[in-house]
Amino acid sequence: MRHLLSITDVSVEELDQLLEEAADIQRHPDQYASAMAGKKLATLFYEPSTRTRLSFEAAMLELGGHVIGFAGAGNASVSKGESVKDTIHTVNCYADIIAMRHPLEGAAWAAAQAAEVPLINAGDGGHQHPTQTLADLMTLKREKGRLDHLKIGLCGDLKFGRTVHSLISALSRYPGNEFILISPPELRVPAGITAALDNADIPYRQAQSLEAEIGALDALYMTRIQQERFFSVEEYLRLKDSYVLDEEKMRLAPKDMIVMHPLPRVNEISVKVDQDPRACYFKQMLYGKFMRMALILQLMAWRNEAPAVPAAPAVITGRPCKNPRCIFTTEQGLEPLFHPVHHAMIQGEMTRIPTKYVCAYCEMEQV
Ligand code: NCD
C-alpha cells in the first residue's frame, strides 16, 4: 500500500510525473472527468482548513468521484474519545482514499498503521504538509520554469510552519538550490531540518532581516505565525508582527522574484502587494487543485505497489516520545517507535552505532 505521509514518500521521478500529469489535467480537464467514477474520497479534518479541504473535495468531484467526511473534530467521534486508528478502521469500510489533517505531529503515521486504503497527510500539527508542497512545486515550475538552482527565501514561522518543512525537504532533492531561512531566533526551523541540510551539503543560511535578503532571491515564501501551536500567548503576541511584506520591501526585490504563501495570511503580506505581478499566492492555490487531482489518480493507481522509498527500520525503545505535540501523547495503544540515526563520524569513520533516535511518528530527536 502506498500513502503520502511525507513528500519523500514519492521519488523525484514520481514528483516530476505528478507535475506533468497536473499540467495535462489543467489543459484537458474533460479527459479526466470520469477517472474516479464510483470512488469515494474521505476528508477527515480535525483542524481548520479552507483551501486544502476544499481543493481536495473539488479535485475528487472534478475527477467524477464522490466525497464524504467531516470538517472539525467536534463533528466526529473523536469528541467522544475515539482514537485516530479506530476512526481509520471505520473509514476503511466506506472510502477508497483518505485525506486527513490533524493538530498533532505524526498523526498521519499513526493513522497509516490502520489504513487499508491510500492515506494522504493533509497536515499533521507543525510537522509536514506534503500536498501544499505539491502546489508549491507546480507554482515554482510554472512561474520560474525550474525546480533547481533557485535561491529561496523562507520567511516567518519556520519552527511550526509545516509547509516550510515539507518544501525544504522537496527542494533539497533538486540540484543547486539554496535556502535563506529568515525568522526570529525563537522561530527557526527545527534542528532535524538543518541537520539534514548539513548532511546533504545543501547551502542555507539563517537570517533575521527580510529587507537585507530580499534583493537576491528567486522566490520568497512568506508564512503566517502559527498562533495555534504556541503554548504561551505572550510569546505569540511578541512575535506575531515579526514580518510584514509591503510595497516598500517589494521595491527592494528583483523584478523576477515571485512571492508565495500557502495562505491563510493574517498581516504578513500587505493586501497592496496582491496587485504586484510578482504575487503568486492566488495562483498557488489553483495549482494545488490540479496537483491533488494528479495525486489522487496516482495513489489509486499505485495502491497495490510497495512504497517507492522503503520505510526506515524502526525500533521499540520502551520509552515514550518526549514531544508534547506528538500523536503519541494522546493515541491509545500506539507502540513507541523510533528510527536510529547513524551518521556521526567517529575518528573519521561513519559509525554504525546509533548516535541518536528520532520518533517514527513526529520525527523529533530524543534527548
Ligand atoms: C497552511 C497549513 O494549514 O499549514 N495552509 C494551507 O494548508 N494552505 C498554512 C497555514 O495555516 O498557515
Short mmCIF file of C-alpha atoms and ligand atoms in Angstrom, two decimals:
data_model
loop_
_atom_site.label_atom_id
_atom_site.label_comp_id
_atom_site.label_asym_id
_atom_site.label_seq_id
_atom_site.Cartn_x
_atom_site.Cartn_y
_atom_site.Cartn_z
CA MET A 1 0.00 0.00 0.00
CA ARG A 2 1.30 3.46 -0.83
CA HIS A 3 0.45 6.56 1.16
CA LEU A 4 1.64 10.18 1.02
CA LEU A 5 2.67 11.00 4.58
CA SER A 6 5.82 12.90 3.75
CA ILE A 7 6.95 14.37 0.43
CA THR A 8 9.83 11.86 0.46
CA ASP A 9 7.28 9.04 0.03
CA VAL A 10 7.43 9.82 -3.69
CA SER A 11 10.65 9.68 -5.70
CA VAL A 12 11.89 12.69 -7.68
CA GLU A 13 10.84 10.92 -10.91
CA GLU A 14 7.34 10.46 -9.48
CA LEU A 15 7.22 14.12 -8.43
CA ASP A 16 8.07 15.10 -11.98
CA GLN A 17 5.40 12.70 -13.25
CA LEU A 18 2.81 14.29 -10.90
CA LEU A 19 3.77 17.75 -12.19
CA GLU A 20 3.32 16.62 -15.78
CA GLU A 21 0.03 14.95 -15.07
CA ALA A 22 -1.30 18.04 -13.22
CA ALA A 23 -0.38 20.22 -16.21
CA ASP A 24 -2.17 17.78 -18.53
CA ILE A 25 -5.27 17.81 -16.29
CA GLN A 26 -5.29 21.61 -16.42
CA ARG A 27 -5.06 21.53 -20.24
CA HIS A 28 -7.57 18.72 -20.83
CA PRO A 29 -9.95 18.55 -17.84
CA ASP A 30 -12.60 16.70 -19.91
CA GLN A 31 -10.34 13.71 -20.36
CA TYR A 32 -10.23 13.19 -16.59
CA ALA A 33 -13.87 13.98 -15.81
CA SER A 34 -14.85 10.40 -15.00
CA ALA A 35 -11.48 8.93 -13.98
CA MET A 36 -12.67 8.38 -10.38
CA ALA A 37 -16.30 7.49 -11.15
CA GLY A 38 -17.76 5.35 -8.38
CA LYS A 39 -14.86 6.07 -5.99
CA LYS A 40 -15.07 7.92 -2.68
CA LEU A 41 -12.58 10.24 -1.02
CA ALA A 42 -12.94 10.69 2.76
CA THR A 43 -11.74 14.06 4.07
CA LEU A 44 -11.05 13.76 7.81
CA PHE A 45 -10.24 17.28 9.00
CA TYR A 46 -9.68 17.52 12.75
CA GLU A 47 -8.28 21.03 12.29
CA PRO A 48 -9.49 24.15 10.42
CA SER A 49 -8.89 24.31 6.70
CA THR A 50 -10.25 26.24 3.73
CA ARG A 51 -8.01 25.62 0.73
CA THR A 52 -6.69 22.15 1.49
CA ARG A 53 -10.06 20.58 2.23
CA LEU A 54 -11.97 22.38 -0.50
CA SER A 55 -9.29 21.71 -3.10
CA PHE A 56 -9.28 18.00 -2.21
CA GLU A 57 -13.05 17.93 -2.48
CA ALA A 58 -13.07 19.87 -5.75
CA ALA A 59 -10.30 17.61 -7.07
CA MET A 60 -12.29 14.42 -6.37
CA LEU A 61 -15.52 15.88 -7.76
CA GLU A 62 -13.77 17.05 -10.95
CA LEU A 63 -12.45 13.50 -11.37
CA GLY A 64 -16.06 12.25 -11.27
CA GLY A 65 -15.76 10.78 -7.76
CA HIS A 66 -17.64 11.39 -4.52
CA VAL A 67 -16.62 12.93 -1.22
CA ILE A 68 -17.56 12.01 2.36
CA GLY A 69 -16.04 13.15 5.65
CA PHE A 70 -16.05 15.75 8.38
CA ALA A 71 -14.68 19.23 8.88
CA GLY A 72 -13.96 19.85 12.55
CA ALA A 73 -13.25 17.31 15.26
CA GLY A 74 -16.35 18.50 17.13
CA ASN A 75 -18.49 16.80 14.49
CA ALA A 76 -16.76 13.42 14.71
CA SER A 77 -16.48 10.64 17.28
CA VAL A 78 -13.05 11.89 18.35
CA SER A 79 -15.08 14.31 20.51
CA LYS A 80 -16.38 11.19 22.31
CA GLY A 81 -12.80 9.98 22.82
CA GLU A 82 -12.30 7.80 19.74
CA SER A 83 -8.70 7.18 18.67
CA VAL A 84 -7.35 8.06 15.23
CA LYS A 85 -6.79 4.38 14.48
CA ASP A 86 -10.41 3.41 15.30
CA THR A 87 -11.64 6.24 13.08
CA ILE A 88 -9.47 4.91 10.25
CA HIS A 89 -10.77 1.34 10.78
CA THR A 90 -14.24 2.83 10.25
CA VAL A 91 -13.35 4.84 7.18
CA ASN A 92 -11.65 1.79 5.60
CA CYS A 93 -15.17 0.36 5.23
CA TYR A 94 -16.57 3.41 3.44
CA ALA A 95 -13.90 5.13 1.34
CA ASP A 96 -11.34 4.31 -1.37
CA ILE A 97 -8.85 7.00 -0.38
CA ILE A 98 -8.40 9.26 2.67
CA ALA A 99 -7.08 12.81 3.18
CA MET A 100 -6.52 13.58 6.86
CA ARG A 101 -5.50 16.73 8.75
CA HIS A 102 -4.79 16.55 12.46
CA PRO A 103 -3.37 19.00 15.03
CA LEU A 104 -0.81 16.54 16.42
CA GLU A 105 2.55 15.80 14.84
CA GLY A 106 2.86 12.28 13.44
CA ALA A 107 -0.92 11.69 13.40
CA ALA A 108 -0.83 10.58 9.76
CA TRP A 109 1.84 7.97 10.55
CA ALA A 110 -0.33 6.55 13.34
CA ALA A 111 -3.36 6.58 11.01
CA ALA A 112 -1.42 4.81 8.25
CA GLN A 113 -0.82 1.86 10.57
CA ALA A 114 -4.56 1.17 10.38
CA ALA A 115 -5.29 2.33 6.82
CA GLU A 116 -6.31 -0.26 4.23
CA VAL A 117 -6.70 2.39 1.53
CA PRO A 118 -4.21 5.09 0.45
CA LEU A 119 -3.89 7.81 3.08
CA ILE A 120 -2.78 11.38 2.37
CA ASN A 121 -1.34 13.59 5.09
CA ALA A 122 -3.16 16.91 4.66
CA GLY A 123 -1.12 18.44 7.53
CA ASP A 124 -0.06 16.97 10.89
CA GLY A 125 0.45 19.67 13.50
CA GLY A 126 3.61 21.68 12.91
CA HIS A 127 5.33 18.76 11.21
CA GLN A 128 4.64 18.16 7.49
CA HIS A 129 2.22 19.21 4.75
CA PRO A 130 3.24 17.35 1.59
CA THR A 131 0.27 18.29 -0.60
CA GLN A 132 0.90 22.01 -0.04
CA THR A 133 4.40 21.24 -1.29
CA LEU A 134 2.91 19.75 -4.45
CA ALA A 135 1.11 23.06 -5.01
CA ASP A 136 4.33 24.96 -4.26
CA LEU A 137 6.37 22.88 -6.70
CA MET A 138 3.87 23.42 -9.51
CA THR A 139 3.97 27.16 -8.78
CA LEU A 140 7.78 27.28 -8.95
CA LYS A 141 7.85 25.16 -12.09
CA ARG A 142 5.27 27.35 -13.85
CA GLU A 143 6.38 30.74 -12.62
CA LYS A 144 10.17 30.24 -12.50
CA GLY A 145 10.42 27.49 -15.11
CA ARG A 146 12.51 25.16 -12.94
CA LEU A 147 12.85 23.44 -9.56
CA ASP A 148 16.65 23.56 -9.43
CA HIS A 149 19.28 26.29 -8.99
CA LEU A 150 16.87 28.52 -7.09
CA LYS A 151 17.64 30.81 -4.19
CA ILE A 152 14.58 30.56 -1.99
CA GLY A 153 13.88 32.78 0.99
CA LEU A 154 11.52 31.27 3.56
CA CYS A 155 10.25 33.86 5.98
CA GLY A 156 8.19 33.88 9.18
CA ASP A 157 7.36 30.95 11.44
CA LEU A 158 9.85 28.35 10.29
CA LYS A 159 9.53 26.37 13.51
CA PHE A 160 5.84 25.49 13.41
CA GLY A 161 5.22 26.17 9.69
CA ARG A 162 4.71 22.64 8.38
CA THR A 163 4.58 23.80 4.76
CA VAL A 164 8.14 25.10 5.10
CA HIS A 165 9.40 21.75 6.43
CA SER A 166 7.94 19.79 3.52
CA LEU A 167 9.05 22.34 0.93
CA ILE A 168 12.66 22.33 2.14
CA SER A 169 12.63 18.55 2.07
CA ALA A 170 11.33 18.50 -1.53
CA LEU A 171 13.60 21.22 -2.95
CA SER A 172 16.65 19.64 -1.27
CA ARG A 173 16.28 16.81 -3.77
CA TYR A 174 16.85 19.06 -6.79
CA PRO A 175 20.39 20.29 -7.54
CA GLY A 176 21.73 23.76 -6.88
CA ASN A 177 19.01 25.09 -4.59
CA GLU A 178 19.94 27.40 -1.73
CA PHE A 179 17.77 28.35 1.26
CA ILE A 180 17.74 31.63 3.16
CA LEU A 181 15.85 30.94 6.38
CA ILE A 182 14.51 34.28 7.61
CA SER A 183 12.92 34.17 11.07
CA PRO A 184 13.18 35.48 14.61
CA PRO A 185 15.65 33.29 16.58
CA GLU A 186 12.70 31.74 18.51
CA LEU A 187 11.04 30.53 15.29
CA ARG A 188 13.96 28.95 13.44
CA VAL A 189 13.48 25.64 11.60
CA PRO A 190 13.71 22.53 13.81
CA ALA A 191 17.23 21.19 14.34
CA GLY A 192 16.45 17.99 12.38
CA ILE A 193 15.96 20.07 9.22
CA THR A 194 19.26 21.95 9.46
CA ALA A 195 20.98 18.65 10.32
CA ALA A 196 19.56 17.10 7.11
CA LEU A 197 20.74 20.13 5.07
CA ASP A 198 24.19 19.88 6.67
CA ASN A 199 24.42 16.16 5.96
CA ALA A 200 23.49 16.62 2.32
CA ASP A 201 25.80 19.65 1.93
CA ILE A 202 22.95 21.88 0.80
CA PRO A 203 23.69 25.58 1.15
CA TYR A 204 21.50 27.50 3.59
CA ARG A 205 21.78 30.49 5.88
CA GLN A 206 19.74 31.60 8.89
CA ALA A 207 18.89 35.31 8.78
CA GLN A 208 16.67 37.77 10.58
CA SER A 209 16.21 40.73 8.24
CA LEU A 210 13.85 40.35 5.29
CA GLU A 211 14.99 43.73 3.88
CA ALA A 212 18.61 42.58 3.86
CA GLU A 213 17.87 39.35 1.97
CA ILE A 214 15.01 40.13 -0.40
CA GLY A 215 17.21 41.73 -3.09
CA ALA A 216 18.90 38.44 -4.03
CA LEU A 217 16.02 35.94 -4.05
CA ASP A 218 14.38 33.99 -6.90
CA ALA A 219 11.36 33.21 -4.72
CA LEU A 220 10.15 34.46 -1.36
CA TYR A 221 7.93 32.06 0.61
CA MET A 222 6.08 34.01 3.32
CA THR A 223 4.36 32.21 6.19
CA ARG A 224 1.87 33.00 8.93
CA ILE A 225 3.00 32.95 12.58
CA GLN A 226 1.19 29.75 13.67
CA GLN A 227 -0.77 31.08 16.65
CA GLU A 228 -2.43 27.70 17.37
CA ARG A 229 0.92 25.97 18.02
CA PHE A 230 2.14 28.35 20.74
CA PHE A 231 1.90 27.26 24.36
CA SER A 232 2.41 30.87 25.53
CA VAL A 233 0.06 33.69 24.46
CA GLU A 234 2.68 36.29 25.48
CA GLU A 235 5.24 34.74 23.17
CA TYR A 236 2.78 34.74 20.26
CA LEU A 237 1.89 38.39 20.88
CA ARG A 238 5.58 39.31 20.98
CA LEU A 239 6.34 37.55 17.68
CA LYS A 240 3.15 37.95 15.67
CA ASP A 241 4.18 41.06 13.74
CA SER A 242 7.77 39.96 13.08
CA TYR A 243 7.50 40.36 9.29
CA VAL A 244 5.22 42.32 7.01
CA LEU A 245 5.88 42.24 3.28
CA ASP A 246 4.70 45.57 1.89
CA GLU A 247 5.16 47.66 -1.25
CA GLU A 248 8.28 49.28 0.15
CA LYS A 249 10.05 45.95 0.65
CA MET A 250 8.84 44.75 -2.75
CA ARG A 251 10.73 47.69 -4.27
CA LEU A 252 13.96 46.08 -2.98
CA ALA A 253 13.11 42.71 -4.60
CA PRO A 254 14.29 41.56 -8.06
CA LYS A 255 11.88 42.16 -10.93
CA ASP A 256 11.53 38.41 -11.50
CA MET A 257 11.28 37.28 -7.88
CA ILE A 258 7.99 35.56 -7.08
CA VAL A 259 6.10 35.82 -3.79
CA MET A 260 4.49 32.65 -2.48
CA HIS A 261 2.38 31.97 0.62
CA PRO A 262 0.41 28.81 1.46
CA LEU A 263 -2.37 31.04 2.88
CA PRO A 264 -4.26 31.92 5.01
CA ARG A 265 -2.46 35.21 5.54
CA VAL A 266 -3.04 37.36 8.57
CA ASN A 267 -0.99 40.54 8.15
CA GLU A 268 2.37 39.24 6.90
CA ILE A 269 1.65 40.33 3.32
CA SER A 270 0.02 43.71 2.81
CA VAL A 271 -3.07 43.48 0.58
CA LYS A 272 -1.43 46.14 -1.61
CA VAL A 273 1.12 43.53 -2.71
CA ASP A 274 -1.74 41.49 -4.24
CA GLN A 275 -1.69 43.78 -7.32
CA ASP A 276 2.04 43.21 -7.87
CA PRO A 277 2.59 40.83 -10.82
CA ARG A 278 5.17 39.00 -8.71
CA ALA A 279 2.47 37.91 -6.19
CA CYS A 280 1.74 34.24 -6.94
CA TYR A 281 -0.17 33.08 -3.87
CA PHE A 282 -3.58 33.03 -5.51
CA LYS A 283 -2.26 31.03 -8.47
CA GLN A 284 -0.62 28.68 -5.97
CA MET A 285 -3.99 27.55 -4.64
CA LEU A 286 -5.32 26.88 -8.14
CA TYR A 287 -2.24 24.75 -8.92
CA GLY A 288 -2.93 22.91 -5.65
CA LYS A 289 -6.20 21.53 -7.02
CA PHE A 290 -4.56 20.13 -10.17
CA MET A 291 -1.73 18.56 -8.15
CA ARG A 292 -4.24 16.95 -5.78
CA MET A 293 -6.14 15.57 -8.78
CA ALA A 294 -2.90 14.05 -10.11
CA LEU A 295 -2.06 12.70 -6.65
CA ILE A 296 -5.44 11.02 -6.17
CA LEU A 297 -5.12 9.38 -9.60
CA GLN A 298 -1.59 8.16 -8.94
CA LEU A 299 -2.19 6.88 -5.40
CA MET A 300 -5.17 4.91 -6.67
CA ALA A 301 -3.02 3.51 -9.49
CA TRP A 302 -0.13 2.67 -7.13
CA ARG A 303 -2.26 1.31 -4.32
CA ASN A 304 -1.11 -2.29 -4.69
CA GLU A 305 2.56 -1.38 -5.08
CA ALA A 306 5.28 -1.35 -2.45
CA PRO A 307 6.48 2.12 -1.37
CA ALA A 308 8.96 3.82 -3.76
CA VAL A 309 11.20 4.67 -0.83
CA PRO A 310 11.27 1.78 1.67
CA ALA A 311 10.47 2.77 5.25
CA ALA A 312 13.50 3.09 7.50
CA PRO A 313 13.61 0.30 10.09
CA ALA A 314 12.09 1.33 13.40
CA VAL A 315 12.89 0.03 16.86
CA ILE A 316 10.83 -0.06 20.03
CA THR A 317 12.74 1.50 22.90
CA GLY A 318 10.01 1.20 25.51
CA ARG A 319 10.32 4.90 26.32
CA PRO A 320 7.60 7.33 25.15
CA CYS A 321 8.29 10.19 22.73
CA LYS A 322 9.26 13.38 24.58
CA ASN A 323 7.50 15.77 22.18
CA PRO A 324 4.35 17.19 23.86
CA ARG A 325 2.89 17.85 20.38
CA CYS A 326 3.32 14.23 19.19
CA ILE A 327 0.30 11.98 18.48
CA PHE A 328 1.91 9.57 20.93
CA THR A 329 0.69 11.80 23.80
CA THR A 330 -3.00 11.07 23.12
CA GLU A 331 -3.39 7.97 20.96
CA GLN A 332 -4.02 4.80 22.98
CA GLY A 333 -2.21 1.59 22.10
CA LEU A 334 0.48 3.24 19.97
CA GLU A 335 3.84 1.47 20.07
CA PRO A 336 6.73 3.88 20.95
CA LEU A 337 8.70 3.58 17.68
CA PHE A 338 11.99 5.28 16.87
CA HIS A 339 14.36 5.38 13.93
CA PRO A 340 18.01 5.07 14.85
CA VAL A 341 20.20 7.72 13.19
CA HIS A 342 23.73 6.60 12.37
CA HIS A 343 25.64 9.40 10.86
CA ALA A 344 28.21 10.56 13.38
CA MET A 345 31.79 10.50 12.22
CA ILE A 346 33.96 8.99 14.90
CA GLN A 347 37.70 9.19 14.19
CA GLY A 348 36.99 9.76 10.50
CA GLU A 349 34.71 6.69 10.15
CA MET A 350 30.94 6.74 9.70
CA THR A 351 29.74 4.86 12.75
CA ARG A 352 27.09 2.12 12.52
CA ILE A 353 26.24 2.57 16.19
CA PRO A 354 23.06 4.63 16.54
CA THR A 355 24.10 8.07 17.75
CA LYS A 356 20.55 9.21 18.41
CA TYR A 357 16.92 8.27 17.87
CA VAL A 358 14.08 10.16 16.21
CA CYS A 359 10.42 9.39 16.89
CA ALA A 360 8.93 7.39 14.00
CA TYR A 361 5.75 9.50 14.16
CA CYS A 362 6.76 13.13 14.75
CA GLU A 363 10.49 12.81 13.82
CA MET A 364 11.59 14.73 16.89
CA GLU A 365 15.05 13.89 18.08
CA GLN A 366 15.04 12.35 21.55
CA VAL A 367 17.42 13.66 24.15
C1 NCD B 1 -1.18 26.08 5.70
C2 NCD B 1 -1.38 24.98 6.73
O1 NCD B 1 -2.50 24.60 7.05
O2 NCD B 1 -0.36 24.51 7.21
N1 NCD B 1 -2.30 26.35 4.95
C3 NCD B 1 -2.67 25.54 3.92
O3 NCD B 1 -2.79 24.35 4.05
N2 NCD B 1 -2.82 26.10 2.73
C4 NCD B 1 -0.51 27.27 6.29
C5 NCD B 1 -1.06 27.94 7.49
O4 NCD B 1 -2.06 27.51 8.10
O5 NCD B 1 -0.50 28.98 7.86
#
